[in-house]
């Protein structure tokens, strides 16, 4: 296994400070440390803790450390090592926390680790003017297999392998600051990107920090995987002073047999910018890294199973089942109604044995209900009740005006003949049932009244013809010249014929013709 020691300046955005540095009331402050011409490789630039705060660095390799110093006697700190992303090392295998005075310039140092992802965190507490200074972080990173050949190459900001988006980027030369190749590429356009596709075991992107720098993001993925906006991490490139070169992205433990894509993007707003100085790539021959490689490689999540078809199918199936249950309920309800109607003697409208007119009239017979279809026209046995009445036998005493009509009781039958068809059809009232008095039949009463009326008219006509006399109704008070009125009652009690005569003249008989047919009003009742 081949490793290389990578030093990361304390001014680098890759070292995380909590609370964030260089903001109002923050306990972390930046110190130029005597840099020469903004060259971060000169002097001792650092971040200084005055209070209580933490600093964290992570990397893939066999060792992690923080270089720094203590100033004053009122500072305490504790440094711990924790497994990084994808590292499943048990807690019992972790080295103990480190405290106390730094040794040989290191505040904390963990070496001889399993080649994996690790994270080092130092928590300091300084009071009464004492302070902790952080100069740099150190990562003993994996760059190749044992016995393999490791090499590196540098891509300047103007290299054609760096793909900038459109005209969003600009280049400058002749700068006083020590930029690699005396050139710099920068942008102040939000969303401007640089894409780099490469193969290697480690990569470092170098740029500068400044008071006009804003936030940026850098994401690394396999070239065959799609770019995912949500997998990017936004980092601040601000510093109260210019310093160059400063690592803005760092990853070790990559598989040299794979192709990767690095996306560097400006996330700042108008008025801030980011720049790019150069990119350093390490390659090696042989196999890939153990334990899966760097934790900075974005791995897209597994595709979630598409349950939408199953959800839609379940919803449709449930709706169909509910509809079938509803139809079954309606069918059972209708069937129950039909059974109840038949028990009560009412035939349903859609019965196969319906009448020719399409409806059913139940006939009451001695307390029971017998359905019988009503027919508007009968071809046989059709006799108007008025004619039946005229053909009935009667008995009249010639010498008396009293009359006792003899009636014939017509009983309904279970056949289709309706004796009340002349009246438009009807529902005869049943005869008296045991314990219940008979109910008056208005139709029967009217029929008997009309028959009696006809007999009175016949008797009067017969008397007038046999005796050659008429009934004269006169006013006894009219004895002289007043006219008397002779009233002859006709067959209809509601009509009369008046004849005028003077006193002294013999009465004149009124011709009267007995009716052969019943009055029209009776036939149309």
Coordinates of C-alpha atoms in Angstrom, one line a residue:
X1 CA 0.0 0.0 0.0
X2 CA 1.3 3.4 -1.0
X3 CA 0.3 6.6 0.9
X4 CA 1.2 10.2 0.7
X5 CA 1.1 13.0 3.3
X6 CA -1.3 15.8 2.2
X7 CA -1.1 19.1 4.1
X8 CA -4.2 21.2 4.2
X9 CA -3.9 24.9 5.3
X10 CA -5.9 26.0 8.3
X11 CA -7.4 28.7 5.9
X12 CA -8.9 26.0 3.7
X13 CA -12.7 25.7 3.6
X14 CA -12.2 21.9 3.9
X15 CA -11.4 22.3 7.6
X16 CA -14.7 22.9 9.4
X17 CA -14.9 25.3 12.4
X18 CA -17.8 25.6 14.8
X19 CA -19.0 28.2 15.3
X20 CA -18.0 29.4 11.8
X21 CA -14.9 31.6 11.6
X22 CA -14.7 35.3 10.9
X23 CA -18.2 36.2 11.6
X24 CA -19.3 38.7 14.3
X25 CA -18.9 37.4 17.8
X26 CA -17.3 34.2 16.6
X27 CA -14.6 32.6 18.8
X28 CA -12.6 31.6 15.7
X29 CA -10.5 34.3 14.0
X30 CA -8.1 34.2 11.0
X31 CA -4.5 35.2 11.4
X32 CA -2.2 36.0 8.4
X33 CA 0.9 34.7 10.4
X34 CA 3.5 36.7 8.5
X35 CA 2.6 35.5 5.0
X36 CA 4.8 36.9 2.2
X37 CA 2.8 38.4 -0.7
X38 CA -0.4 36.4 0.2
X39 CA 1.5 33.1 -0.3
X40 CA -0.1 30.6 2.0
X41 CA 3.1 28.5 1.8
X42 CA 5.0 31.2 3.6
X43 CA 4.8 32.3 7.2
X44 CA 2.4 30.6 9.6
X45 CA -1.2 31.5 8.7
X46 CA -3.6 30.1 11.2
X47 CA -7.1 30.1 12.8
X48 CA -7.2 31.1 16.4
X49 CA -9.6 29.9 19.1
X50 CA -10.4 32.3 22.0
X51 CA -13.3 30.7 23.9
X52 CA -15.0 27.3 23.4
X53 CA -15.2 25.8 19.9
X54 CA -14.4 22.7 17.7
X55 CA -12.5 22.0 14.6
X56 CA -12.9 18.9 12.3
X57 CA -11.0 17.4 9.5
X58 CA -11.7 14.1 7.6
X59 CA -9.8 12.0 5.1
X60 CA -9.4 8.5 3.6
X61 CA -6.1 6.9 4.7
X62 CA -4.1 5.5 7.6
X63 CA -3.5 8.7 9.6
X64 CA -5.0 12.1 10.6
X65 CA -3.5 15.0 12.6
X66 CA -3.8 18.7 13.4
X67 CA -0.7 20.9 13.7
X68 CA -1.0 23.8 16.1
X69 CA 0.1 25.4 19.3
X70 CA -1.1 26.6 22.7
X71 CA -0.7 30.2 23.9
X72 CA -1.3 30.8 27.6
X73 CA -2.0 28.4 30.4
X74 CA -5.8 28.6 30.5
X75 CA -6.6 26.3 27.6
X76 CA -7.9 22.7 27.7
X77 CA -8.7 20.6 24.7
X78 CA -9.7 17.0 23.8
X79 CA -9.1 15.4 20.4
X80 CA -11.2 12.3 19.4
X81 CA -11.1 10.0 16.3
X82 CA -14.4 8.7 14.9
X83 CA -15.2 6.5 11.9
X84 CA -16.1 8.4 8.8
X85 CA -18.9 7.6 6.2
X86 CA -18.9 3.9 5.3
X87 CA -16.4 3.0 8.0
X88 CA -17.9 0.2 10.2
X89 CA -15.0 -0.1 12.7
X90 CA -16.2 -0.9 16.2
X91 CA -16.0 1.7 18.9
X92 CA -13.8 -0.6 21.0
X93 CA -11.1 -0.5 18.3
X94 CA -10.8 3.3 18.3
X95 CA -7.7 4.9 19.9
X96 CA -8.3 6.8 23.1
X97 CA -8.8 10.6 23.1
X98 CA -5.8 12.8 23.2
X99 CA -5.4 15.7 25.7
X100 CA -2.7 17.9 27.2
X101 CA 0.3 19.6 25.8
X102 CA 1.1 19.2 22.1
X103 CA 4.0 17.1 21.1
X104 CA 6.3 18.0 18.2
X105 CA 4.0 20.6 16.9
X106 CA 0.9 18.4 16.7
X107 CA -2.2 19.1 18.9
X108 CA -3.5 15.7 17.9
X109 CA -2.2 12.8 15.8
X110 CA -3.7 9.4 15.0
X111 CA -1.5 7.1 12.9
X112 CA -1.3 3.4 12.0
X113 CA -5.0 3.3 11.3
X114 CA -6.8 0.8 9.0
X115 CA -6.9 2.3 5.5
X116 CA -10.4 3.8 5.7
X117 CA -12.5 6.9 6.1
X118 CA -11.8 8.7 9.4
X119 CA -12.8 12.0 11.1
X120 CA -10.8 13.9 13.7
X121 CA -12.5 16.4 16.0
X122 CA -10.8 18.7 18.5
X123 CA -12.7 20.6 21.1
X124 CA -11.0 23.5 22.9
X125 CA -11.9 25.7 25.8
X126 CA -9.7 28.8 26.4
X127 CA -10.3 31.6 28.9
X128 CA -8.4 34.6 30.3
X129 CA -6.7 35.5 27.0
X130 CA -5.3 32.0 26.4
X131 CA -5.8 30.6 22.9
X132 CA -5.3 27.6 20.6
X133 CA -3.8 28.0 17.1
X134 CA -4.5 25.6 14.2
X135 CA -1.9 25.8 11.4
X136 CA -2.8 22.9 9.2
X137 CA -4.4 19.5 8.9
X138 CA -2.5 16.4 7.9
X139 CA -3.9 13.4 6.0
X140 CA -1.9 10.2 5.4
X141 CA -3.9 9.3 2.3
X142 CA -4.0 6.2 0.1
X143 CA -2.8 6.7 -3.5
X144 CA -2.0 3.2 -4.7
X145 CA -1.4 -0.5 -4.0
X146 CA 1.8 -1.8 -2.6
X147 CA 4.3 -2.2 -5.4
X148 CA 2.4 0.0 -7.8
X149 CA 3.7 3.0 -9.5
X150 CA 2.3 6.4 -8.3
X151 CA 2.5 9.5 -10.4
X152 CA 0.9 12.9 -10.4
X153 CA 0.1 15.5 -13.0
X154 CA -1.0 19.2 -12.7
X155 CA -3.7 20.8 -14.8
X156 CA -3.4 24.6 -15.0
X157 CA -6.6 26.7 -15.0
X158 CA -6.2 27.1 -18.8
X159 CA -5.9 23.4 -19.5
X160 CA -8.3 22.1 -22.2
X161 CA -9.4 19.2 -20.0
X162 CA -11.1 21.7 -17.7
X163 CA -14.6 22.4 -19.2
X164 CA -16.0 25.8 -18.2
X165 CA -19.6 26.7 -18.9
X166 CA -20.0 29.3 -21.7
X167 CA -18.7 32.8 -21.2
X168 CA -19.3 32.8 -17.4
X169 CA -15.6 32.5 -16.7
X170 CA -12.8 35.0 -17.2
X171 CA -8.9 34.7 -17.1
X172 CA -6.3 37.0 -15.7
X173 CA -2.5 37.0 -16.0
X174 CA 0.4 39.0 -14.5
X175 CA -0.9 38.9 -10.9
X176 CA 1.3 39.8 -8.0
X177 CA 0.1 36.8 -6.0
X178 CA 1.8 33.5 -6.6
X179 CA -0.7 31.8 -8.8
X180 CA 0.4 28.6 -10.6
X181 CA 1.5 29.4 -14.1
X182 CA 0.9 33.1 -13.3
X183 CA -2.8 32.8 -14.3
X184 CA -6.2 32.6 -12.7
X185 CA -9.7 31.8 -14.0
X186 CA -12.6 33.3 -12.0
X187 CA -16.3 34.0 -12.2
X188 CA -18.9 36.2 -10.5
X189 CA -21.9 34.5 -12.2
X190 CA -24.0 32.4 -9.9
X191 CA -24.3 28.9 -11.2
X192 CA -21.2 29.0 -13.4
X193 CA -19.6 25.5 -13.5
X194 CA -16.3 23.8 -14.3
X195 CA -16.5 20.0 -15.2
X196 CA -13.5 17.7 -15.1
X197 CA -13.6 14.0 -16.1
X198 CA -10.5 12.0 -15.1
X199 CA -9.0 8.7 -13.8
X200 CA -6.8 8.6 -10.7
X201 CA -6.4 7.6 -7.1
X202 CA -6.5 11.1 -5.6
X203 CA -7.3 14.7 -6.6
X204 CA -6.8 18.2 -5.1
X205 CA -8.4 21.4 -6.5
X206 CA -6.4 24.6 -5.6
X207 CA -7.8 28.1 -5.5
X208 CA -7.6 31.2 -3.4
X209 CA -9.6 32.7 -0.5
X210 CA -10.4 36.4 -0.2
X211 CA -12.7 38.9 1.3
X212 CA -14.7 39.1 -2.0
X213 CA -15.1 35.3 -2.3
X214 CA -18.5 33.7 -1.8
X215 CA -19.8 30.2 -1.4
X216 CA -19.2 27.3 -3.8
X217 CA -19.8 23.6 -4.1
X218 CA -17.6 20.7 -5.3
X219 CA -19.0 17.2 -5.9
X220 CA -17.3 14.1 -7.1
X221 CA -19.2 11.1 -8.8
X222 CA -18.5 8.3 -11.1
X223 CA -18.7 9.5 -14.7
X224 CA -21.4 6.9 -15.5
X225 CA -23.7 8.2 -12.7
X226 CA -26.0 11.2 -13.2
X227 CA -25.3 14.5 -11.6
X228 CA -27.5 15.1 -8.5
X229 CA -27.9 18.6 -7.2
X230 CA -29.0 17.4 -3.8
X231 CA -25.7 15.5 -3.3
X232 CA -23.6 18.7 -3.4
X233 CA -22.3 20.5 -0.3
X234 CA -22.1 24.3 -0.2
X235 CA -18.9 25.7 1.4
X236 CA -17.8 29.3 2.1
X237 CA -14.6 30.5 0.4
X238 CA -14.5 33.7 2.4
X239 CA -11.4 35.0 4.2
X240 CA -10.6 38.5 5.5
X241 CA -7.5 38.5 3.4
X242 CA -6.1 37.0 0.2
X243 CA -4.3 33.7 0.5
X244 CA -3.1 31.3 -2.3
X245 CA -2.9 28.4 -3.0
X246 CA -5.6 26.9 -0.7
X247 CA -7.2 23.5 -1.2
X248 CA -10.9 23.8 -2.1
X249 CA -11.5 20.1 -2.8
X250 CA -9.5 17.0 -1.7
X251 CA -10.2 13.3 -2.1
X252 CA -8.0 10.2 -1.7
X253 CA -8.7 6.5 -1.9
X254 CA -10.1 6.6 -5.4
X255 CA -10.1 3.6 -7.8
X256 CA -7.5 4.4 -10.6
X257 CA -9.4 2.0 -12.9
X258 CA -12.6 4.1 -12.7
X259 CA -13.5 7.4 -14.4
X260 CA -14.8 10.2 -12.2
X261 CA -16.3 13.6 -12.8
X262 CA -15.6 16.7 -10.6
X263 CA -18.1 19.6 -10.7
X264 CA -17.0 22.9 -9.3
X265 CA -19.8 25.5 -9.1
X266 CA -20.2 29.1 -8.0
X267 CA -23.0 29.4 -5.4
X268 CA -22.4 33.0 -4.5
X269 CA -24.6 36.0 -5.2
X270 CA -23.9 39.0 -7.2
X271 CA -20.8 40.8 -6.1
X272 CA -18.9 37.7 -4.9
X273 CA -16.8 35.4 -7.0
X274 CA -14.7 32.2 -6.9
X275 CA -11.6 31.3 -8.9
X276 CA -9.5 28.3 -9.9
X277 CA -5.7 28.1 -9.9
X278 CA -4.9 24.5 -10.8
X279 CA -5.9 20.8 -10.3
X280 CA -3.5 18.1 -9.1
X281 CA -4.3 14.4 -9.9
X282 CA -2.5 11.3 -8.6
X283 CA -2.6 8.1 -10.5
X284 CA -1.2 4.6 -9.8
X285 CA -1.0 1.2 -11.4
X286 CA -2.4 -1.9 -9.9
X287 CA -5.8 -2.5 -8.1
X288 CA -8.2 -0.2 -6.4
X289 CA -8.3 0.9 -2.8
X290 CA -9.5 -1.3 0.1
X291 CA -12.7 -0.7 2.0
X292 CA -14.5 0.9 -0.9
X293 CA -12.5 4.1 -1.3
X294 CA -13.1 7.7 -0.4
X295 CA -16.3 8.8 1.2
X296 CA -16.3 11.9 -0.9
X297 CA -17.5 10.0 -4.0
X298 CA -21.2 10.6 -4.4
X299 CA -23.0 7.3 -4.8
X300 CA -26.6 7.7 -6.1
X301 CA -29.2 6.0 -3.9
X302 CA -30.8 2.8 -5.1
X303 CA -33.8 3.2 -7.2
X304 CA -37.0 3.0 -5.3
X305 CA -39.6 0.5 -6.4
X306 CA -42.3 2.1 -8.4
X307 CA -45.5 1.2 -6.5
X308 CA -47.7 3.5 -8.6
X309 CA -49.2 0.7 -10.8
X310 CA -50.0 -1.4 -7.7
X311 CA -51.6 1.5 -6.0
X312 CA -53.7 2.4 -9.1
X313 CA -54.7 -1.3 -9.5
X314 CA -55.7 -1.6 -5.9
X315 CA -57.8 1.6 -6.1
X316 CA -59.6 0.4 -9.3
X317 CA -60.1 -3.1 -7.9
X318 CA -61.6 -1.7 -4.7
X319 CA -63.9 0.6 -6.6
X320 CA -65.2 -2.3 -8.8
X321 CA -65.7 -4.5 -5.7
X322 CA -67.7 -1.7 -4.0
X323 CA -69.8 -1.2 -7.2
X324 CA -70.6 -5.0 -7.3
X325 CA -71.6 -5.0 -3.6
X326 CA -73.9 -2.0 -4.3
X327 CA -75.6 -3.7 -7.2
X328 CA -76.0 -6.9 -5.2
X329 CA -77.6 -4.9 -2.4
X330 CA -80.1 -3.2 -4.8
X331 CA -80.9 -6.6 -6.4
X332 CA -81.7 -8.2 -3.0
X333 CA -83.8 -5.2 -2.0
X334 CA -85.8 -5.4 -5.1
X335 CA -86.3 -9.1 -4.7
X336 CA -87.5 -8.6 -1.2
X337 CA -90.0 -6.0 -2.3
X338 CA -91.4 -8.4 -5.0
X339 CA -91.8 -11.2 -2.4
X340 CA -93.6 -8.8 0.0
X341 CA -95.9 -7.6 -2.7
X342 CA -96.8 -11.1 -3.8
X343 CA -97.6 -12.1 -0.2
X344 CA -100.0 -9.1 -0.1
X345 CA -101.7 -10.1 -3.4
X346 CA -100.2 -7.3 -5.6
X347 CA -98.6 -8.4 -8.8
X348 CA -95.5 -6.4 -9.8
X349 CA -95.6 -4.2 -12.9
X350 CA -93.0 -6.3 -14.7
X351 CA -94.8 -9.6 -14.0
X352 CA -94.9 -11.8 -17.1
X353 CA -98.7 -12.3 -16.6
X354 CA -99.5 -8.6 -16.9
X355 CA -102.7 -7.4 -18.5
X356 CA -103.0 -6.1 -22.0
X357 CA -103.2 -2.5 -20.7
X358 CA -100.0 -2.9 -18.7
X359 CA -101.3 -2.5 -15.2
X360 CA -103.0 -4.5 -12.5
X361 CA -106.2 -3.8 -10.4
X362 CA -106.7 -5.9 -7.3
X363 CA -110.3 -6.9 -6.5
X364 CA -111.4 -7.3 -2.9
X365 CA -113.4 -10.5 -2.4
X366 CA -114.6 -11.3 1.1
X367 CA -111.6 -9.9 2.9
X368 CA -109.1 -11.2 0.4
X369 CA -107.3 -9.6 -2.5
X370 CA -107.4 -11.3 -5.8
X371 CA -105.4 -9.7 -8.7
X372 CA -107.5 -9.4 -11.8
X373 CA -106.2 -7.6 -14.9
X374 CA -108.4 -4.7 -16.1
X375 CA -109.3 -4.7 -19.8
X376 CA -110.7 -1.6 -21.4
X377 CA -112.5 -3.6 -24.1
X378 CA -114.2 -7.0 -23.9
X379 CA -115.2 -9.0 -27.0
X380 CA -117.6 -11.3 -25.2
X381 CA -120.1 -10.9 -22.4
X382 CA -120.1 -7.1 -22.7
X383 CA -123.4 -5.9 -21.3
X384 CA -124.0 -2.4 -20.1
X385 CA -125.3 -2.3 -16.6
X386 CA -128.0 0.1 -17.7
X387 CA -129.4 -2.4 -20.1
X388 CA -129.2 -5.1 -17.5
X389 CA -131.3 -3.0 -15.2
X390 CA -134.0 -2.5 -17.8
X391 CA -134.1 -6.2 -18.4
X392 CA -134.6 -7.1 -14.7
X393 CA -138.1 -8.3 -13.6
X394 CA -140.2 -6.0 -11.5
X395 CA -143.6 -6.1 -10.0
X396 CA -146.1 -3.2 -9.9
X397 CA -149.6 -3.2 -8.5
X398 CA -151.9 -1.6 -11.1
X399 CA -154.0 0.1 -8.5
X400 CA -151.3 1.6 -6.3
X401 CA -148.4 3.9 -6.9
X402 CA -146.1 2.1 -4.5
X403 CA -143.2 0.3 -6.0
X404 CA -140.8 -2.1 -4.6
X405 CA -138.0 -2.8 -7.1
X406 CA -136.5 -6.2 -7.3
X407 CA -132.7 -6.0 -7.6
X408 CA -130.3 -8.6 -8.8
X409 CA -127.1 -9.0 -6.9
X410 CA -124.1 -9.0 -9.2
X411 CA -121.1 -10.7 -7.6
X412 CA -117.6 -10.2 -9.0
X413 CA -115.8 -13.2 -10.3
X414 CA -112.2 -14.1 -10.6
X415 CA -112.4 -13.9 -14.4
X416 CA -111.7 -10.9 -16.5
X417 CA -115.3 -9.6 -16.6
X418 CA -115.8 -6.3 -14.8
X419 CA -119.4 -5.5 -14.1
X420 CA -118.5 -1.9 -13.4
X421 CA -116.8 -1.2 -16.7
X422 CA -119.7 1.1 -17.7
X423 CA -118.6 3.4 -14.8
X424 CA -115.0 3.4 -15.9
X425 CA -114.1 0.4 -13.7
X426 CA -114.3 0.3 -10.0
X427 CA -113.3 -1.4 -6.8
X428 CA -116.5 -3.1 -5.3
X429 CA -116.7 -3.0 -1.5
X430 CA -116.6 -6.5 -0.1
X431 CA -119.6 -7.9 1.6
X432 CA -119.8 -7.9 5.3
X433 CA -117.2 -10.0 7.0
X434 CA -117.8 -11.7 10.3
X435 CA -117.6 -9.1 13.0
X436 CA -117.4 -6.2 10.5
X437 CA -120.6 -4.4 9.3
X438 CA -121.0 -4.0 5.5
X439 CA -119.8 -0.8 4.0
X440 CA -122.2 1.3 2.0
X441 CA -121.7 1.1 -1.8
X442 CA -122.4 4.5 -3.4
X443 CA -122.4 3.1 -6.9
X444 CA -125.1 0.5 -5.8
X445 CA -127.2 3.3 -4.2
X446 CA -127.1 5.4 -7.3
X447 CA -128.0 2.5 -9.5
X448 CA -131.0 1.7 -7.4
X449 CA -132.1 5.3 -7.4
X450 CA -131.9 5.5 -11.2
X451 CA -133.9 2.3 -11.5
X452 CA -136.6 3.6 -9.2
X453 CA -136.8 6.8 -11.2
X454 CA -137.3 4.9 -14.4
X455 CA -140.1 2.8 -12.9
X456 CA -142.0 5.9 -11.6
X457 CA -141.9 7.4 -15.1
X458 CA -143.2 4.1 -16.6
X459 CA -146.0 3.8 -14.1
X460 CA -147.2 7.4 -14.7
X461 CA -147.1 6.9 -18.5
X462 CA -149.1 3.7 -18.1
X463 CA -151.7 5.3 -15.8
X464 CA -152.1 8.3 -18.3
X465 CA -152.6 5.9 -21.2
X466 CA -155.2 3.6 -19.5
X467 CA -157.3 6.2 -17.7
X468 CA -157.0 8.9 -20.3
X469 CA -156.4 11.4 -17.5
X470 CA -153.6 13.6 -16.4
X471 CA -152.5 14.9 -13.0
X472 CA -153.7 18.5 -12.7
X473 CA -152.2 20.7 -10.1
X474 CA -154.0 23.9 -9.6
X475 CA -154.1 26.7 -7.2
X476 CA -157.4 26.8 -5.3
X477 CA -157.1 30.6 -4.9
X478 CA -157.2 31.1 -8.7
X479 CA -161.0 30.7 -9.3
X480 CA -161.8 33.4 -11.9
X481 CA -159.6 34.4 -14.7
X482 CA -156.2 33.3 -13.3
X483 CA -154.5 30.8 -15.5
X484 CA -154.0 27.3 -14.1
X485 CA -150.8 25.4 -14.7
X486 CA -151.1 21.8 -15.6
X487 CA -147.9 20.0 -14.7
X488 CA -147.2 16.6 -16.2
X489 CA -144.1 14.9 -14.7
X490 CA -141.9 13.2 -17.3
X491 CA -139.7 10.2 -16.8
X492 CA -136.9 12.4 -15.6
X493 CA -137.6 13.9 -12.2
X494 CA -135.5 16.9 -13.0
X495 CA -137.6 17.9 -16.1
X496 CA -141.2 19.0 -16.5
X497 CA -143.7 20.1 -19.2
X498 CA -146.0 23.0 -18.4
X499 CA -149.4 23.6 -20.1
X500 CA -151.5 26.7 -19.6
X501 CA -155.4 26.7 -19.7
X502 CA -158.1 29.1 -18.7
X503 CA -160.9 28.4 -16.3
X504 CA -163.9 26.8 -17.9
X505 CA -162.0 24.9 -20.6
X506 CA -161.8 21.1 -20.3
X507 CA -158.3 19.8 -19.5
X508 CA -156.3 18.5 -22.4
X509 CA -154.3 15.3 -22.0
X510 CA -150.5 15.6 -22.7
X511 CA -149.1 13.0 -25.0
X512 CA -146.3 11.0 -23.3
X513 CA -144.0 8.5 -24.8
X514 CA -142.4 5.9 -22.5
X515 CA -138.6 5.8 -22.9
X516 CA -137.1 2.8 -24.6
X517 CA -133.6 3.5 -23.4
X518 CA -132.3 4.9 -20.1
X519 CA -131.4 8.5 -19.9
X520 CA -128.1 9.5 -21.4
X521 CA -126.9 10.8 -18.0
X522 CA -127.3 7.4 -16.5
X523 CA -125.4 5.6 -19.3
X524 CA -122.5 8.1 -18.9
X525 CA -122.4 8.2 -15.2

